Tab-separated table of C-alpha atoms (C1' of nucleotides) in Angstrom:
chain	number	residue	atom	x	y	z
A	6	MET	CA	-43.312	-6.370	16.504
A	7	ALA	CA	-43.112	-8.940	13.743
A	8	GLU	CA	-40.658	-8.269	10.953
A	9	THR	CA	-42.160	-8.338	7.481
A	10	GLU	CA	-40.449	-10.313	4.734
A	11	LEU	CA	-39.439	-7.067	3.085
A	12	GLU	CA	-37.871	-5.688	6.251
A	13	ALA	CA	-35.987	-8.920	6.769
A	14	PHE	CA	-34.719	-8.676	3.206
A	15	VAL	CA	-33.507	-5.123	3.678
A	16	ASN	CA	-31.697	-6.118	6.845
A	17	SER	CA	-29.995	-9.108	5.268
A	18	ILE	CA	-28.968	-7.249	2.188
A	19	GLN	CA	-27.509	-4.447	4.271
A	20	LYS	CA	-25.258	-6.933	6.003
A	21	LEU	CA	-24.320	-8.898	2.901
A	22	PHE	CA	-23.472	-6.138	0.484
A	23	PRO	CA	-20.841	-4.284	2.464
A	24	ARG	CA	-18.912	-7.516	3.038
A	25	ILE	CA	-19.126	-8.540	-0.584
A	26	MET	CA	-18.146	-5.111	-1.850
A	27	ARG	CA	-15.235	-5.092	0.548
A	28	TYR	CA	-14.016	-8.444	-0.708
A	29	LEU	CA	-14.361	-7.487	-4.354
A	30	GLU	CA	-12.585	-4.199	-3.821
A	31	ASP	CA	-9.715	-5.935	-2.085
A	32	GLU	CA	-9.623	-8.388	-4.944
A	33	ALA	CA	-9.527	-5.558	-7.459
A	34	THR	CA	-6.476	-4.185	-5.659
A	35	ARG	CA	-4.865	-7.603	-5.482
A	36	GLU	CA	-5.279	-8.212	-9.187
A	37	LEU	CA	-3.011	-5.215	-9.838
A	38	ILE	CA	-0.112	-6.598	-7.819
A	39	GLY	CA	3.120	-6.340	-9.719
A	40	LEU	CA	1.627	-4.023	-12.334
A	41	GLU	CA	2.624	-0.430	-11.804
A	42	VAL	CA	-0.947	0.789	-12.108
A	43	THR	CA	-3.449	2.208	-9.641
A	44	PRO	CA	-7.108	1.135	-9.567
A	45	SER	CA	-8.340	4.342	-11.241
A	46	GLN	CA	-5.776	3.958	-13.960
A	47	MET	CA	-6.933	0.409	-14.556
A	48	ASN	CA	-10.544	1.579	-14.656
A	49	ALA	CA	-9.579	3.921	-17.441
A	50	LEU	CA	-7.766	1.170	-19.330
A	51	VAL	CA	-10.849	-1.024	-19.089
A	52	VAL	CA	-13.134	1.708	-20.427
A	53	LEU	CA	-10.709	2.465	-23.237
A	54	TYR	CA	-10.252	-1.172	-24.170
A	55	GLY	CA	-13.397	-1.678	-26.208
A	56	PRO	CA	-13.633	1.389	-28.448
A	57	SER	CA	-10.707	2.230	-30.696
A	58	ASN	CA	-10.546	5.681	-29.173
A	59	LEU	CA	-12.727	7.902	-27.005
A	60	PRO	CA	-13.205	11.662	-26.597
A	61	MET	CA	-12.146	13.013	-23.196
A	62	GLY	CA	-15.713	13.951	-22.396
A	63	GLU	CA	-16.993	10.424	-22.877
A	64	LEU	CA	-14.148	8.970	-20.895
A	65	ALA	CA	-14.930	11.302	-17.990
A	66	GLU	CA	-18.596	10.445	-18.272
A	67	GLN	CA	-18.017	6.706	-18.156
A	68	LEU	CA	-15.587	6.974	-15.271
A	69	GLY	CA	-17.900	9.262	-13.340
A	70	LEU	CA	-15.276	12.025	-13.149
A	71	THR	CA	-15.074	15.677	-14.053
A	72	GLU	CA	-13.315	16.378	-17.316
A	73	SER	CA	-10.554	18.000	-15.366
A	74	ALA	CA	-9.903	14.842	-13.370
A	75	ALA	CA	-9.970	12.834	-16.583
A	76	THR	CA	-7.345	15.121	-18.083
A	77	ARG	CA	-4.895	14.467	-15.227
A	78	LEU	CA	-5.604	10.765	-15.312
A	79	VAL	CA	-4.811	10.651	-19.020
A	80	ASP	CA	-1.697	12.754	-18.352
A	81	ARG	CA	-0.432	9.911	-16.208
A	82	LEU	CA	-1.468	7.189	-18.652
A	83	LEU	CA	0.496	9.111	-21.228
A	84	ARG	CA	3.552	9.451	-19.056
A	85	MET	CA	3.402	5.690	-18.416
A	86	ASN	CA	3.042	4.914	-22.107
A	87	LEU	CA	-0.350	3.305	-21.565
A	88	ALA	CA	-2.291	5.576	-23.907
A	89	ARG	CA	-1.981	8.265	-26.551
A	90	ARG	CA	-3.834	11.510	-27.183
A	91	GLU	CA	-5.140	12.265	-30.655
A	92	ARG	CA	-6.709	15.432	-31.987
A	93	ASP	CA	-10.038	14.791	-33.709
A	94	GLU	CA	-9.560	16.004	-37.273
A	95	VAL	CA	-13.239	16.733	-37.848
A	96	ASP	CA	-13.949	18.699	-34.683
A	97	ARG	CA	-10.608	20.042	-33.596
A	98	ARG	CA	-11.861	20.890	-30.114
A	99	VAL	CA	-12.107	17.272	-29.130
A	100	VAL	CA	-9.210	15.184	-27.923
A	101	ARG	CA	-9.454	11.448	-28.333
A	102	VAL	CA	-7.631	8.898	-26.220
A	103	ARG	CA	-6.400	5.579	-27.524
A	104	LEU	CA	-4.736	2.720	-25.660
A	105	SER	CA	-1.138	2.006	-26.564
A	106	SER	CA	-0.320	-1.612	-27.327
A	107	TYR	CA	1.264	-1.788	-23.896
A	108	GLY	CA	-1.929	-0.457	-22.322
A	109	ARG	CA	-3.898	-3.015	-24.268
A	110	GLN	CA	-1.645	-5.818	-23.053
A	111	LEU	CA	-2.020	-4.684	-19.443
A	112	ALA	CA	-5.793	-4.590	-19.730
A	113	GLU	CA	-5.829	-8.080	-21.197
A	114	LEU	CA	-3.638	-9.373	-18.423
A	115	VAL	CA	-6.053	-8.007	-15.857
A	116	PHE	CA	-9.028	-9.465	-17.722
A	117	ASP	CA	-7.352	-12.861	-17.492
A	118	ARG	CA	-6.672	-12.504	-13.783
A	119	ARG	CA	-10.240	-11.414	-13.211
A	120	GLN	CA	-11.576	-14.374	-15.148
A	121	GLU	CA	-9.494	-16.748	-13.046
A	122	GLN	CA	-10.530	-15.118	-9.823
A	123	PHE	CA	-14.217	-15.264	-10.684
A	124	ALA	CA	-13.853	-18.900	-11.754
A	125	ARG	CA	-12.167	-19.660	-8.430
A	126	PHE	CA	-15.152	-18.730	-6.313
A	127	ALA	CA	-17.709	-19.859	-8.889
A	128	GLU	CA	-16.334	-23.372	-8.493
A	129	ARG	CA	-17.065	-23.190	-4.793
A	130	MET	CA	-20.773	-22.555	-5.302
A	131	SER	CA	-23.449	-25.082	-6.216
A	132	ALA	CA	-25.027	-24.775	-9.650
A	133	ASP	CA	-28.321	-23.933	-7.952
A	134	ASN	CA	-26.830	-21.125	-5.978
A	135	ARG	CA	-25.083	-19.795	-9.038
A	136	GLN	CA	-28.454	-19.645	-10.736
A	137	HIS	CA	-30.049	-17.931	-7.734
A	138	LEU	CA	-27.300	-15.354	-7.713
A	139	ILE	CA	-27.652	-14.512	-11.393
A	140	THR	CA	-31.421	-14.291	-11.119
A	141	GLY	CA	-31.278	-12.146	-7.998
A	142	LEU	CA	-28.629	-9.782	-9.312
A	143	SER	CA	-30.438	-9.334	-12.612
A	144	ALA	CA	-33.616	-8.451	-10.771
A	145	LEU	CA	-31.658	-6.025	-8.602
A	146	LEU	CA	-30.167	-4.332	-11.625
A	147	ALA	CA	-33.617	-4.070	-13.149
A	148	ALA	CA	-34.838	-2.408	-9.951
A	149	PHE	CA	-31.974	0.081	-10.166
A	150	ALA	CA	-32.829	0.839	-13.779
A	151	ASP	CA	-36.449	1.283	-12.808
A	152	LEU	CA	-35.491	3.759	-10.099
A	153	GLU	CA	-33.293	5.712	-12.476
A	154	THR	CA	-35.844	6.100	-15.241
A	155	GLN	CA	-38.390	7.172	-12.658
A	156	SER	CA	-36.152	9.845	-11.184
A	157	LYS	CA	-35.399	11.106	-14.672
A	158	GLU	CA	-39.095	11.428	-15.439
A	159	LYS	CA	-39.546	13.817	-12.561
A	160	ARG	CA	-37.217	16.377	-14.150
B	22	MET	CA	-17.487	-24.155	-28.952
B	23	ALA	CA	-20.200	-24.830	-26.393
B	24	GLU	CA	-20.122	-22.749	-23.244
B	25	THR	CA	-20.386	-24.680	-20.006
B	26	GLU	CA	-22.830	-23.582	-17.322
B	27	LEU	CA	-19.915	-22.440	-15.181
B	28	GLU	CA	-18.397	-20.354	-17.958
B	29	ALA	CA	-21.752	-18.780	-18.644
B	30	PHE	CA	-22.060	-17.941	-14.959
B	31	VAL	CA	-18.639	-16.312	-14.844
B	32	ASN	CA	-19.487	-14.235	-17.901
B	33	SER	CA	-22.804	-13.067	-16.522
B	34	ILE	CA	-21.436	-12.244	-13.131
B	35	GLN	CA	-18.618	-10.255	-14.675
B	36	LYS	CA	-21.120	-8.083	-16.434
B	37	LEU	CA	-23.518	-7.750	-13.520
B	38	PHE	CA	-21.160	-6.920	-10.671
B	39	PRO	CA	-19.410	-3.894	-12.101
B	40	ARG	CA	-22.750	-2.235	-12.848
B	41	ILE	CA	-24.145	-3.012	-9.437
B	42	MET	CA	-21.016	-1.844	-7.651
B	43	ARG	CA	-21.072	1.318	-9.697
B	44	TYR	CA	-24.663	2.014	-8.738
B	45	LEU	CA	-24.080	1.309	-5.068
B	46	GLU	CA	-20.977	3.470	-4.973
B	47	ASP	CA	-22.836	6.339	-6.606
B	48	GLU	CA	-25.592	5.834	-4.077
B	49	ALA	CA	-23.086	5.929	-1.231
B	50	THR	CA	-21.885	9.283	-2.510
B	51	ARG	CA	-25.415	10.552	-2.962
B	52	GLU	CA	-26.390	9.642	0.573
B	53	LEU	CA	-23.783	12.136	1.815
B	54	ILE	CA	-25.253	15.080	-0.050
B	55	GLY	CA	-25.593	18.091	2.179
B	56	LEU	CA	-23.431	16.564	4.900
B	57	GLU	CA	-19.921	17.969	4.917
B	58	VAL	CA	-18.329	14.536	5.000
B	59	THR	CA	-16.353	12.493	2.494
B	60	PRO	CA	-17.004	8.784	1.898
B	61	SER	CA	-13.897	7.687	3.836
B	62	GLN	CA	-14.874	9.879	6.744
B	63	MET	CA	-18.323	8.309	6.761
B	64	ASN	CA	-16.777	4.843	6.655
B	65	ALA	CA	-14.886	5.703	9.796
B	66	LEU	CA	-18.023	7.008	11.493
B	67	VAL	CA	-19.832	3.776	10.670
B	68	VAL	CA	-17.033	1.630	12.099
B	69	LEU	CA	-16.861	3.791	15.219
B	70	TYR	CA	-20.618	3.772	15.707
B	71	GLY	CA	-20.981	0.367	17.353
B	72	PRO	CA	-18.197	0.202	19.937
B	73	SER	CA	-17.947	2.903	22.573
B	74	ASN	CA	-14.376	3.579	21.509
B	75	LEU	CA	-11.693	1.911	19.441
B	76	PRO	CA	-7.884	1.852	19.455
B	77	MET	CA	-6.288	3.384	16.375
B	78	GLY	CA	-4.879	0.033	15.334
B	79	GLU	CA	-8.274	-1.625	15.267
B	80	LEU	CA	-9.795	1.276	13.403
B	81	ALA	CA	-7.082	1.063	10.758
B	82	GLU	CA	-7.575	-2.693	10.540
B	83	GLN	CA	-11.312	-2.456	10.053
B	84	LEU	CA	-10.999	0.290	7.474
B	85	GLY	CA	-8.285	-1.574	5.618
B	86	LEU	CA	-5.835	1.324	5.992
B	87	THR	CA	-2.340	1.755	7.336
B	88	GLU	CA	-2.216	3.205	10.821
B	89	SER	CA	-0.665	6.300	9.400
B	90	ALA	CA	-3.620	6.866	7.087
B	91	ALA	CA	-5.954	6.272	10.018
B	92	THR	CA	-4.153	8.913	12.049
B	93	ARG	CA	-4.730	11.601	9.419
B	94	LEU	CA	-8.304	10.538	8.966
B	95	VAL	CA	-8.947	10.887	12.686
B	96	ASP	CA	-7.137	14.239	12.603
B	97	ARG	CA	-9.825	15.476	10.254
B	98	LEU	CA	-12.685	13.911	12.200
B	99	LEU	CA	-11.318	15.753	15.205
B	100	ARG	CA	-11.080	19.057	13.426
B	101	MET	CA	-14.692	18.612	12.302
B	102	ASN	CA	-15.854	17.746	15.795
B	103	LEU	CA	-17.005	14.302	14.711
B	104	ALA	CA	-14.806	12.330	17.119
B	105	ARG	CA	-12.489	12.617	20.094
B	106	ARG	CA	-9.157	11.023	20.949
B	107	GLU	CA	-8.660	9.415	24.357
B	108	ARG	CA	-5.490	8.045	25.883
B	109	ASP	CA	-5.948	4.504	27.186
B	110	GLU	CA	-5.194	4.692	30.929
B	111	VAL	CA	-4.131	1.055	31.205
B	112	ASP	CA	-1.763	0.891	28.261
B	113	ARG	CA	-0.722	4.456	27.673
B	114	ARG	CA	0.676	3.680	24.239
B	115	VAL	CA	-2.760	3.188	22.777
B	116	VAL	CA	-5.011	5.995	21.622
B	117	ARG	CA	-8.722	5.341	21.542
B	118	VAL	CA	-11.174	7.126	19.298
B	119	ARG	CA	-14.749	7.869	20.277
B	120	LEU	CA	-17.562	9.441	18.245
B	121	SER	CA	-18.767	12.823	19.407
B	122	SER	CA	-22.526	13.175	19.776
B	123	TYR	CA	-22.483	15.131	16.530
B	124	GLY	CA	-20.630	12.281	14.827
B	125	ARG	CA	-23.156	9.853	16.225
B	126	GLN	CA	-26.037	11.933	14.884
B	127	LEU	CA	-24.465	12.087	11.440
B	128	ALA	CA	-23.973	8.323	11.364
B	129	GLU	CA	-27.597	7.761	12.363
B	130	LEU	CA	-28.803	10.105	9.682
B	131	VAL	CA	-26.884	8.144	7.081
B	132	PHE	CA	-28.192	4.848	8.432
B	133	ASP	CA	-31.712	6.158	7.929
B	134	ARG	CA	-31.014	7.305	4.397
B	135	ARG	CA	-29.444	3.946	3.608
B	136	GLN	CA	-32.426	2.069	4.993
B	137	GLU	CA	-34.781	4.138	2.847
B	138	GLN	CA	-32.676	3.648	-0.227
B	139	PHE	CA	-32.495	-0.111	0.206
B	140	ALA	CA	-36.241	-0.259	0.830
B	141	ARG	CA	-36.798	1.721	-2.350
B	142	PHE	CA	-35.304	-0.868	-4.660
B	143	ALA	CA	-36.408	-3.819	-2.532
B	144	GLU	CA	-39.999	-2.782	-3.238
B	145	ARG	CA	-39.306	-3.016	-6.934
B	146	MET	CA	-38.307	-6.673	-6.755
B	147	SER	CA	-40.595	-9.694	-6.475
B	148	ALA	CA	-40.499	-11.652	-3.223
B	149	ASP	CA	-39.108	-14.606	-5.160
B	150	ASN	CA	-36.270	-12.607	-6.584
B	151	ARG	CA	-35.519	-11.122	-3.197
B	152	GLN	CA	-35.157	-14.645	-1.893
B	153	HIS	CA	-32.956	-15.673	-4.810
B	154	LEU	CA	-30.733	-12.689	-4.206
B	155	ILE	CA	-30.269	-13.416	-0.504
B	156	THR	CA	-29.574	-17.076	-1.180
B	157	GLY	CA	-27.137	-16.329	-3.958
B	158	LEU	CA	-25.260	-13.629	-2.067
B	159	SER	CA	-24.974	-15.790	1.041
B	160	ALA	CA	-23.518	-18.606	-1.021
B	161	LEU	CA	-21.126	-16.150	-2.641
B	162	LEU	CA	-19.949	-14.892	0.723
B	163	ALA	CA	-19.454	-18.474	1.870
B	164	ALA	CA	-17.321	-19.099	-1.218
B	165	PHE	CA	-15.213	-16.031	-0.373
B	166	ALA	CA	-14.766	-17.262	3.189
B	167	ASP	CA	-13.802	-20.666	1.874
B	168	LEU	CA	-11.171	-19.131	-0.381
B	169	GLU	CA	-9.753	-17.061	2.456
B	170	THR	CA	-9.375	-19.887	4.928
B	171	GLN	CA	-7.747	-21.958	2.235
B	172	SER	CA	-5.194	-19.296	1.363
B	173	LYS	CA	-4.441	-18.875	5.066
B	174	GLU	CA	-3.774	-22.579	5.438
B	175	LYS	CA	-1.025	-22.402	2.875
B	176	ARG	CA	1.037	-20.063	5.045
C	1	DA	C1'	16.388	-3.241	38.470
C	2	DA	C1'	18.664	-1.734	34.032
C	3	DG	C1'	18.565	-2.429	29.242
C	4	DC	C1'	16.565	-3.507	25.088
C	5	DA	C1'	13.283	-5.411	21.883
C	6	DA	C1'	8.529	-5.101	20.704
C	7	DT	C1'	4.213	-2.458	20.343
C	8	DA	C1'	1.207	1.568	19.325
C	9	DT	C1'	0.983	5.684	17.306
C	10	DT	C1'	2.494	9.983	15.020
C	11	DT	C1'	5.143	12.729	11.640
C	12	DG	C1'	7.592	13.697	7.333
C	13	DT	C1'	7.601	13.245	2.582
C	14	DC	C1'	5.668	12.146	-1.596
C	15	DA	C1'	2.318	10.769	-5.356
C	16	DA	C1'	-2.345	10.178	-6.893
C	17	DT	C1'	-7.106	11.592	-6.956
C	18	DG	C1'	-10.466	14.763	-7.311
C	19	DT	C1'	-12.954	19.531	-7.147
C	20	DC	C1'	-13.980	24.127	-8.643
C	21	DA	C1'	-12.941	28.237	-11.153
C	22	DA	C1'	-10.653	30.459	-14.779
C	23	DG	C1'	-8.418	30.270	-19.306
C	24	DT	C1'	-7.717	28.521	-24.336
C	25	DT	C1'	-9.077	26.976	-28.751
C	26	DT	C1'	-12.452	25.784	-32.025
C	27	DT	C1'	-17.093	25.587	-33.670
C	28	DC	C1'	-21.530	27.212	-34.661
C	29	DC	C1'	-25.294	30.405	-35.139
C	30	DG	C1'	-27.679	34.699	-36.069
D	10	DC	C1'	-18.392	38.882	-38.771
D	11	DG	C1'	-18.915	38.531	-33.720
D	12	DG	C1'	-20.101	36.438	-29.772
D	13	DA	C1'	-22.052	32.480	-27.220
D	14	DA	C1'	-21.292	27.631	-26.594
D	15	DA	C1'	-18.554	23.437	-26.438
D	16	DA	C1'	-14.438	20.653	-25.344
D	17	DC	C1'	-10.441	20.657	-22.980
D	18	DT	C1'	-6.551	22.180	-20.049
D	19	DT	C1'	-4.481	24.595	-16.208
D	20	DG	C1'	-4.078	26.552	-11.542
D	21	DA	C1'	-4.873	26.276	-6.798
D	22	DC	C1'	-6.215	23.409	-3.265
D	23	DA	C1'	-7.914	19.460	0.020
D	24	DT	C1'	-8.100	14.524	0.817
D	25	DT	C1'	-6.381	10.122	0.593
D	26	DG	C1'	-3.030	6.873	1.047
D	27	DA	C1'	1.731	4.672	1.255
D	28	DC	C1'	6.322	4.052	3.250
D	29	DA	C1'	10.041	5.158	6.307
D	30	DA	C1'	11.710	7.278	10.322
D	31	DA	C1'	10.819	9.109	14.959
D	32	DT	C1'	8.545	8.866	19.675
D	33	DA	C1'	6.623	6.952	23.707
D	34	DT	C1'	5.372	2.859	26.514
D	35	DT	C1'	5.523	-1.629	27.844
D	36	DG	C1'	7.440	-5.909	28.998
D	37	DC	C1'	10.914	-9.422	28.883
D	38	DT	C1'	15.554	-10.904	30.195
D	39	DT	C1'	19.357	-11.201	32.666
DNA sequence: AAGCAATATTTGTCAATGTCAAGTTTTCCG
DNA sequence: CGGAAAACTTGACATTGACAAATATTGCTT
């Protein structure tokens, strides 16, 4: 039975992705060495970095957590002086979270490490392959987006 | 300040990967819907699927866990009838883990779901882009391998 | 062959992560 | 005004994982 191009693709991708994800996850752990922060905590810092402050609900949403989990996470960020809670003055039900300057510094440090790490393997690829990778990943992301809009339409 | 091709690549890749990882992780959770298994438990099933049985040490190694964490994980697999422990008769210090037939079935079910899922987005990409993706990811993996051997040489 | 270091695994203890259900406070609508 | 809805927090609980100490076997050395 001859393997179609599409089947071959699915097989290759199924071998490649787990290894790449594994490497990147290990790298994400490594980039936190020496900082007293767990990966989830760093995820939160990264989400909080851009906006000046964020309601709990949005934070949970962006982290893919329940609001309850987000609450405990922020509890710890607070205890570690990485963030502050603020009561929204307009709608007093909502609690907004803002990075402390220390939290901001930590996030920036990790951004720098990440940049270096990405540059390190980028240098080891040919310019052609870099272009292939960007093109392929963009197309993949587009396929994901396509799938998501389609599954939303069904509702 | 003009951006070099390499800098542009690093920037793009830093935007693309988090989104793709996020999607794939969500998908990995989704593929377990209805099965009473957590992601880590499924990881263990997948590792145990190939070999007939595996010493605890190797299992821990392949999962990237401490042996102690592996022990508790296997405890739960046992309780759920997904695997069995066997004492190695040659070296009686080592404990080997083997999938139960139920565990094997579960793993196969997830393999099928994964295959379908990968096929679903593969269909939404052009053949050209599929080829770019494979080429790019392979080169990326080679760069990772290159980095790893180099850091080992330093020791 | 006895003794002791090394190996493989388990157990104890602890913190973080996350879920669901129930409770609190504030807002909004009829 | 009164009650449903919204935004969070809290309580109770299971899983995950780490590190250090304990246990059981093996294998080397004298």
